């Protein structure tokens, strides 16, 4: 029974590997079928699913947007504001995955956004909506006017309504706070009553210190809002998740959790302390992006710790979308889209083919080296590389449609480097087995003992590669980030392949006659490895004469411990070789 234990473990590991690959292949197959046949909202989860990985901007081309920066305060745009906007736009685009997009500044006030392939409308809207996020108190709200302007019997105006100049436009008394209704002047009231959400004013450049008339995103309600009281730049984090009650139990409702920092936390505390005492709709706090209201939740309690929760009729997707808007929506400047055009691949198919050929050459060289160094044992190397390649392909194919992963030429380079990483693990393992054979162990024992020694080395090496990839991914941008991501992915796959395939295969072939008896073409021939030392000063009889015999005996003596040498001397062994010559 004891002898069958390694075999059972090997079969169990191989079974888990087959299950893993079957799950990945089945998931991608099902997603590809559903993407082509499902037309309802369910299909959007599998949009773009296929067996062909998506390519990045350098290999496929895509869409390029040019955004012109405009400071809402009338001042010139600073380089610091432009760089901050670039970082936020990059975060907003990459919130959906590793898309290999490129966001760069152009001149003194332009930002150029290049996205691979044909991005969906949500991605384009996320970029074009790159404006300042603010929080304003609600003064009035009612159902939107979408079909008529100017009262009953009127027809919809093709242009925004403008109040007559004769109406008073400044408050008669100075407002005491942002919720003071004295801010609603006759001119503002007229604008509100005749406001058409289908022909709105240009509210993106509305002054922060003045009231605002605007609509929600759906155009179903219009509002009069007070001045800006909290800036969106004060949001340090925004996440989505299921809401919990005071006991910590889930309510089953999706919510958006906000965390404010610094002065914004104090401002939010002061405003919510005031709003919670007011009647609807003045107890509402509107979150405004690009002059349009994202949501206007009511204040149920004063938020004194800078952590707020927004609840409502959210789904998992809408809660995540709002969290992304809040987290990445606070830009220091506004933008106007100057151009939206398709661009061709910067490198193209020839470079992709060249990268794949380079990888193939590297693979062939690794195989040739394995055959020369390890003889028939090289077939384990070839099979392990094939399994690693299959797993990598399946994961990349799934990530292409699930997290918007794009394979760039830098990513291809990461895959080529992975061949060396994987081959290095095999070499470490095989050499540990050979060391154990040199110590006089049988092959089955050498496989188990060598695995225990090799695993520590493999994990240490892969951990260094993993940490390097993580640091590079965090600090780098664009193509370098893609290289780091593939390096990280293939390092994890290397560990999976070595544990679930390479070691189990060695456990199985160790019981075969060809390898177990040390055939001279097996790569595990004890005599070829000089395996004459058997432990505690015991030696196997030499099998050949001459120079090779003396070299093997000399190696055996060098590997002895001090205690073993003393034991040999006590037995009267003078350390001479069988032909009478001292080493």
XYZ file of C-alpha atoms in Angstrom, residues 16-384:
369
model
C -7.599 18.246 -10.580
C -5.619 19.596 -13.522
C -8.030 18.025 -16.012
C -10.992 19.461 -14.072
C -9.403 22.933 -14.056
C -8.768 22.895 -17.800
C -12.242 21.493 -18.497
C -13.871 24.262 -16.426
C -11.903 26.987 -18.231
C -12.634 25.512 -21.661
C -16.303 24.970 -20.819
C -16.688 28.512 -19.478
C -15.235 30.053 -22.606
C -17.285 27.799 -24.879
C -20.535 28.583 -23.054
C -19.748 32.318 -23.040
C -19.021 32.272 -26.789
C -22.338 30.552 -27.493
C -24.349 32.853 -25.213
C -22.663 35.955 -26.656
C -23.871 35.045 -30.143
C -27.344 33.793 -29.237
C -28.556 35.842 -26.232
C -30.141 39.206 -27.025
C -31.380 40.336 -23.597
C -29.401 41.946 -20.770
C -27.901 38.574 -19.851
C -25.860 38.614 -23.047
C -23.900 41.715 -22.015
C -22.013 39.654 -19.428
C -20.542 37.612 -22.269
C -20.197 40.364 -24.882
C -17.202 39.772 -27.130
C -16.586 36.229 -25.872
C -14.669 34.093 -28.375
C -11.720 31.728 -28.648
C -9.533 34.414 -30.188
C -7.834 36.740 -27.642
C -8.301 40.459 -28.240
C -5.291 42.454 -29.428
C -4.047 45.754 -28.049
C -3.697 49.125 -29.718
C -0.262 48.434 -31.194
C -1.443 45.284 -32.990
C -5.085 46.034 -33.813
C -5.657 49.788 -33.888
C -8.656 51.427 -32.298
C -10.337 54.752 -31.477
C -8.633 58.032 -30.639
C -10.285 60.928 -28.786
C -8.753 64.383 -28.493
C -10.005 66.340 -25.472
C -9.451 70.096 -25.116
C -9.130 71.237 -21.491
C -11.189 74.175 -20.242
C -10.835 75.663 -16.751
C -14.238 76.451 -15.277
C -12.848 79.447 -13.383
C -11.621 81.150 -16.558
C -7.932 80.721 -15.680
C -5.377 79.010 -17.885
C -4.968 75.265 -17.469
C -1.838 74.302 -15.538
C 0.357 71.308 -16.313
C -0.420 69.926 -12.854
C -4.168 69.972 -13.568
C -3.601 68.325 -16.949
C -1.453 65.541 -15.474
C -4.001 64.973 -12.704
C -6.743 64.686 -15.314
C -4.665 62.152 -17.283
C -4.275 59.952 -14.189
C -8.000 60.074 -13.393
C -9.070 59.329 -16.977
C -6.642 56.401 -17.043
C -8.189 55.060 -13.840
C -11.698 55.431 -15.223
C -10.851 53.539 -18.400
C -8.887 50.805 -16.651
C -11.655 50.331 -14.062
C -13.094 47.666 -16.398
C -9.842 45.745 -16.904
C -6.383 45.715 -18.496
C -7.261 47.285 -21.824
C -3.796 48.598 -22.848
C -5.267 52.056 -23.499
C -2.950 55.035 -23.936
C -3.697 58.442 -22.383
C -1.211 61.242 -23.000
C -1.038 65.036 -22.979
C -0.684 66.976 -26.216
C 0.513 70.560 -26.140
C -0.507 72.758 -23.232
C -4.230 71.935 -22.923
C -5.080 68.745 -24.848
C -5.361 65.116 -23.769
C -5.285 62.325 -26.360
C -7.041 59.070 -25.408
C -6.368 55.992 -27.569
C -8.471 52.875 -26.957
C -7.937 49.511 -28.708
C -10.661 48.076 -30.900
C -14.146 49.545 -30.936
C -15.040 50.553 -27.379
C -18.661 50.363 -26.289
C -20.796 53.447 -25.670
C -20.352 53.198 -21.898
C -16.567 53.516 -22.247
C -16.850 56.473 -24.612
C -19.345 58.177 -22.288
C -17.016 57.568 -19.350
C -14.286 59.512 -21.150
C -16.412 62.267 -22.638
C -18.043 62.860 -19.260
C -14.663 63.792 -17.814
C -15.666 66.807 -15.747
C -15.813 67.991 -12.173
C -17.881 66.130 -9.581
C -19.736 68.214 -6.974
C -22.299 67.885 -4.177
C -25.157 70.436 -4.050
C -28.204 70.657 -1.722
C -31.639 70.248 -3.355
C -34.010 73.245 -3.101
C -36.889 72.149 -5.355
C -37.671 69.183 -7.581
C -40.571 67.959 -9.728
C -41.244 65.829 -12.791
C -39.278 66.950 -15.825
C -40.715 69.052 -18.634
C -39.808 67.247 -21.829
C -42.483 68.201 -24.332
C -43.401 71.844 -23.813
C -41.866 75.126 -22.749
C -43.835 78.105 -21.454
C -46.913 76.427 -19.950
C -49.960 74.534 -21.154
C -50.636 74.510 -24.879
C -47.076 75.438 -25.845
C -44.875 73.417 -28.130
C -41.403 72.263 -27.268
C -38.711 74.814 -27.925
C -35.683 73.682 -29.920
C -33.448 75.904 -27.770
C -33.040 76.302 -23.993
C -35.385 78.716 -22.280
C -33.985 82.121 -21.290
C -35.768 84.131 -18.542
C -36.734 87.722 -19.495
C -34.142 90.314 -18.513
C -36.852 92.203 -16.589
C -37.022 89.480 -13.902
C -34.912 89.943 -10.773
C -31.812 87.705 -10.946
C -30.188 88.429 -7.562
C -31.523 87.470 -4.094
C -33.208 90.290 -2.169
C -31.642 89.007 1.074
C -28.300 87.298 1.563
C -28.726 83.495 1.917
C -27.618 82.089 5.272
C -26.627 78.651 3.905
C -26.831 76.479 0.812
C -30.384 75.334 1.609
C -31.807 78.853 2.054
C -34.779 79.281 -0.328
C -34.075 83.032 -0.636
C -31.610 82.036 -3.363
C -34.554 81.268 -5.643
C -35.006 84.565 -7.448
C -37.876 85.345 -9.877
C -35.532 84.758 -12.807
C -34.393 81.411 -11.398
C -37.999 80.408 -10.672
C -39.028 81.209 -14.250
C -36.134 79.185 -15.613
C -37.085 76.242 -13.396
C -40.772 76.322 -14.390
C -39.963 76.432 -18.103
C -36.873 74.246 -18.075
C -36.905 71.552 -20.769
C -34.738 68.532 -20.027
C -34.581 67.781 -23.759
C -33.230 71.269 -24.484
C -31.225 72.083 -21.341
C -28.888 74.952 -20.657
C -25.147 74.407 -20.862
C -24.694 73.662 -17.169
C -21.169 72.183 -17.303
C -19.565 75.561 -16.604
C -22.055 76.760 -13.961
C -20.370 78.773 -11.162
C -19.828 76.804 -7.971
C -21.120 79.602 -5.728
C -24.490 80.042 -7.492
C -27.707 77.940 -7.642
C -28.213 75.601 -10.583
C -31.237 74.384 -12.533
C -30.644 70.984 -14.099
C -32.078 67.481 -14.659
C -31.163 63.961 -13.651
C -29.420 61.575 -16.043
C -32.675 59.977 -17.212
C -34.363 63.333 -17.825
C -37.282 62.324 -15.627
C -36.917 65.014 -12.958
C -35.686 68.593 -12.822
C -34.162 70.358 -9.843
C -33.107 73.664 -8.375
C -29.859 73.062 -6.548
C -27.972 75.255 -4.123
C -24.288 76.174 -4.465
C -21.529 73.562 -4.324
C -20.855 72.633 -0.701
C -18.586 69.593 -1.072
C -16.131 68.910 -3.892
C -15.858 65.461 -5.415
C -12.083 65.733 -5.208
C -12.472 65.058 -1.472
C -13.650 61.474 -2.080
C -10.806 59.169 -1.135
C -12.640 55.953 -1.985
C -15.959 54.700 -3.363
C -17.053 51.063 -3.436
C -20.220 49.115 -4.128
C -21.690 46.229 -2.153
C -24.703 44.933 -0.281
C -25.982 47.306 2.406
C -26.035 46.207 6.035
C -28.241 47.197 8.958
C -27.132 48.387 12.391
C -26.553 44.763 13.445
C -24.244 44.101 10.497
C -26.709 41.835 8.676
C -27.188 42.233 4.937
C -30.381 43.963 3.814
C -30.211 42.501 0.312
C -30.049 46.019 -1.210
C -27.093 47.212 -3.240
C -25.425 50.371 -1.974
C -22.527 52.704 -2.734
C -20.091 53.425 0.102
C -18.210 56.741 0.132
C -15.194 57.813 2.159
C -14.289 61.505 2.407
C -10.921 62.821 3.518
C -9.563 66.066 4.942
C -11.681 69.205 4.731
C -14.322 67.459 2.623
C -15.089 65.154 5.551
C -15.784 68.170 7.770
C -17.841 69.869 5.052
C -19.922 66.728 4.535
C -20.546 66.473 8.277
C -21.766 70.083 8.462
C -24.059 69.747 5.434
C -25.650 66.427 6.457
C -26.171 67.780 9.989
C -28.225 70.585 8.453
C -30.086 68.522 5.819
C -31.274 65.840 8.221
C -33.386 68.458 10.033
C -35.167 69.663 6.866
C -38.265 68.394 5.092
C -38.245 66.787 1.647
C -36.972 67.670 -0.861
C -34.609 70.008 1.022
C -33.162 67.059 2.921
C -31.691 65.727 -0.334
C -28.087 66.099 -1.428
C -27.520 65.976 -5.212
C -24.369 64.420 -6.658
C -23.656 66.293 -9.879
C -21.327 65.184 -12.685
C -20.950 67.389 -15.761
C -23.856 69.491 -14.515
C -26.182 66.468 -14.586
C -27.491 64.845 -11.437
C -26.264 61.262 -10.989
C -28.370 60.716 -7.889
C -29.998 62.822 -5.173
C -30.284 60.737 -1.985
C -31.930 62.005 1.197
C -29.859 62.529 4.333
C -31.081 60.087 6.979
C -28.437 60.965 9.572
C -25.533 63.311 10.143
C -22.328 61.777 8.760
C -19.646 62.653 11.284
C -16.920 60.125 10.384
C -16.558 60.924 6.682
C -18.126 57.587 5.647
C -21.464 57.737 3.842
C -23.687 55.117 2.237
C -26.034 55.734 -0.695
C -28.953 53.325 -1.047
C -31.792 53.190 -3.548
C -33.003 51.079 -6.448
C -29.522 49.895 -7.354
C -28.504 46.729 -9.121
C -25.026 45.251 -8.800
C -24.037 46.848 -12.101
C -25.568 50.288 -11.474
C -24.007 50.420 -7.991
C -20.570 49.650 -9.434
C -21.043 52.224 -12.199
C -21.955 54.923 -9.678
C -19.013 53.956 -7.456
C -16.660 54.287 -10.432
C -18.152 57.676 -11.329
C -17.706 58.914 -7.776
C -14.218 57.471 -7.384
C -12.853 58.571 -10.740
C -15.159 61.461 -11.609
C -13.538 64.366 -9.816
C -11.429 66.164 -12.405
C -9.947 69.612 -11.811
C -10.940 70.825 -15.290
C -13.622 70.360 -17.942
C -13.063 69.001 -21.434
C -14.555 69.438 -24.850
C -14.228 66.558 -27.334
C -12.421 67.957 -30.384
C -12.172 64.759 -32.430
C -13.233 61.117 -32.362
C -11.563 59.007 -35.042
C -10.396 55.502 -35.860
C -6.657 54.841 -35.903
C -4.651 52.017 -37.439
C -2.329 49.652 -35.580
C 0.996 51.229 -34.647
C 2.851 47.944 -35.248
C 0.557 45.450 -36.941
C 0.451 41.786 -37.886
C 4.082 41.540 -39.032
C 5.383 42.422 -35.581
C 2.951 40.000 -33.944
C 4.118 37.199 -36.230
C 7.730 38.178 -35.502
C 7.090 37.962 -31.774
C 5.430 34.564 -32.120
C 8.328 33.298 -34.274
C 10.784 34.489 -31.626
C 8.795 32.586 -29.020
C 8.774 29.473 -31.213
C 12.546 29.668 -31.670
C 13.002 29.979 -27.916
C 10.727 26.995 -27.381
C 12.668 24.876 -29.878
C 15.975 25.787 -28.226
C 14.594 24.802 -24.820
C 13.469 21.439 -26.241
C 16.851 20.834 -27.913
C 18.665 21.609 -24.666
C 16.338 19.275 -22.751
C 16.927 16.421 -25.203
C 20.712 16.832 -25.025
C 20.803 17.201 -21.254
C 18.003 14.896 -20.132
C 17.459 12.433 -23.008
C 13.989 10.833 -22.864
C 13.154 12.882 -19.783
C 12.739 15.809 -22.169
C 9.273 14.541 -23.073
C 8.112 15.627 -19.580
C 9.456 19.098 -20.351
C 7.623 19.212 -23.680
C 4.336 18.025 -22.180
C 4.638 20.481 -19.277
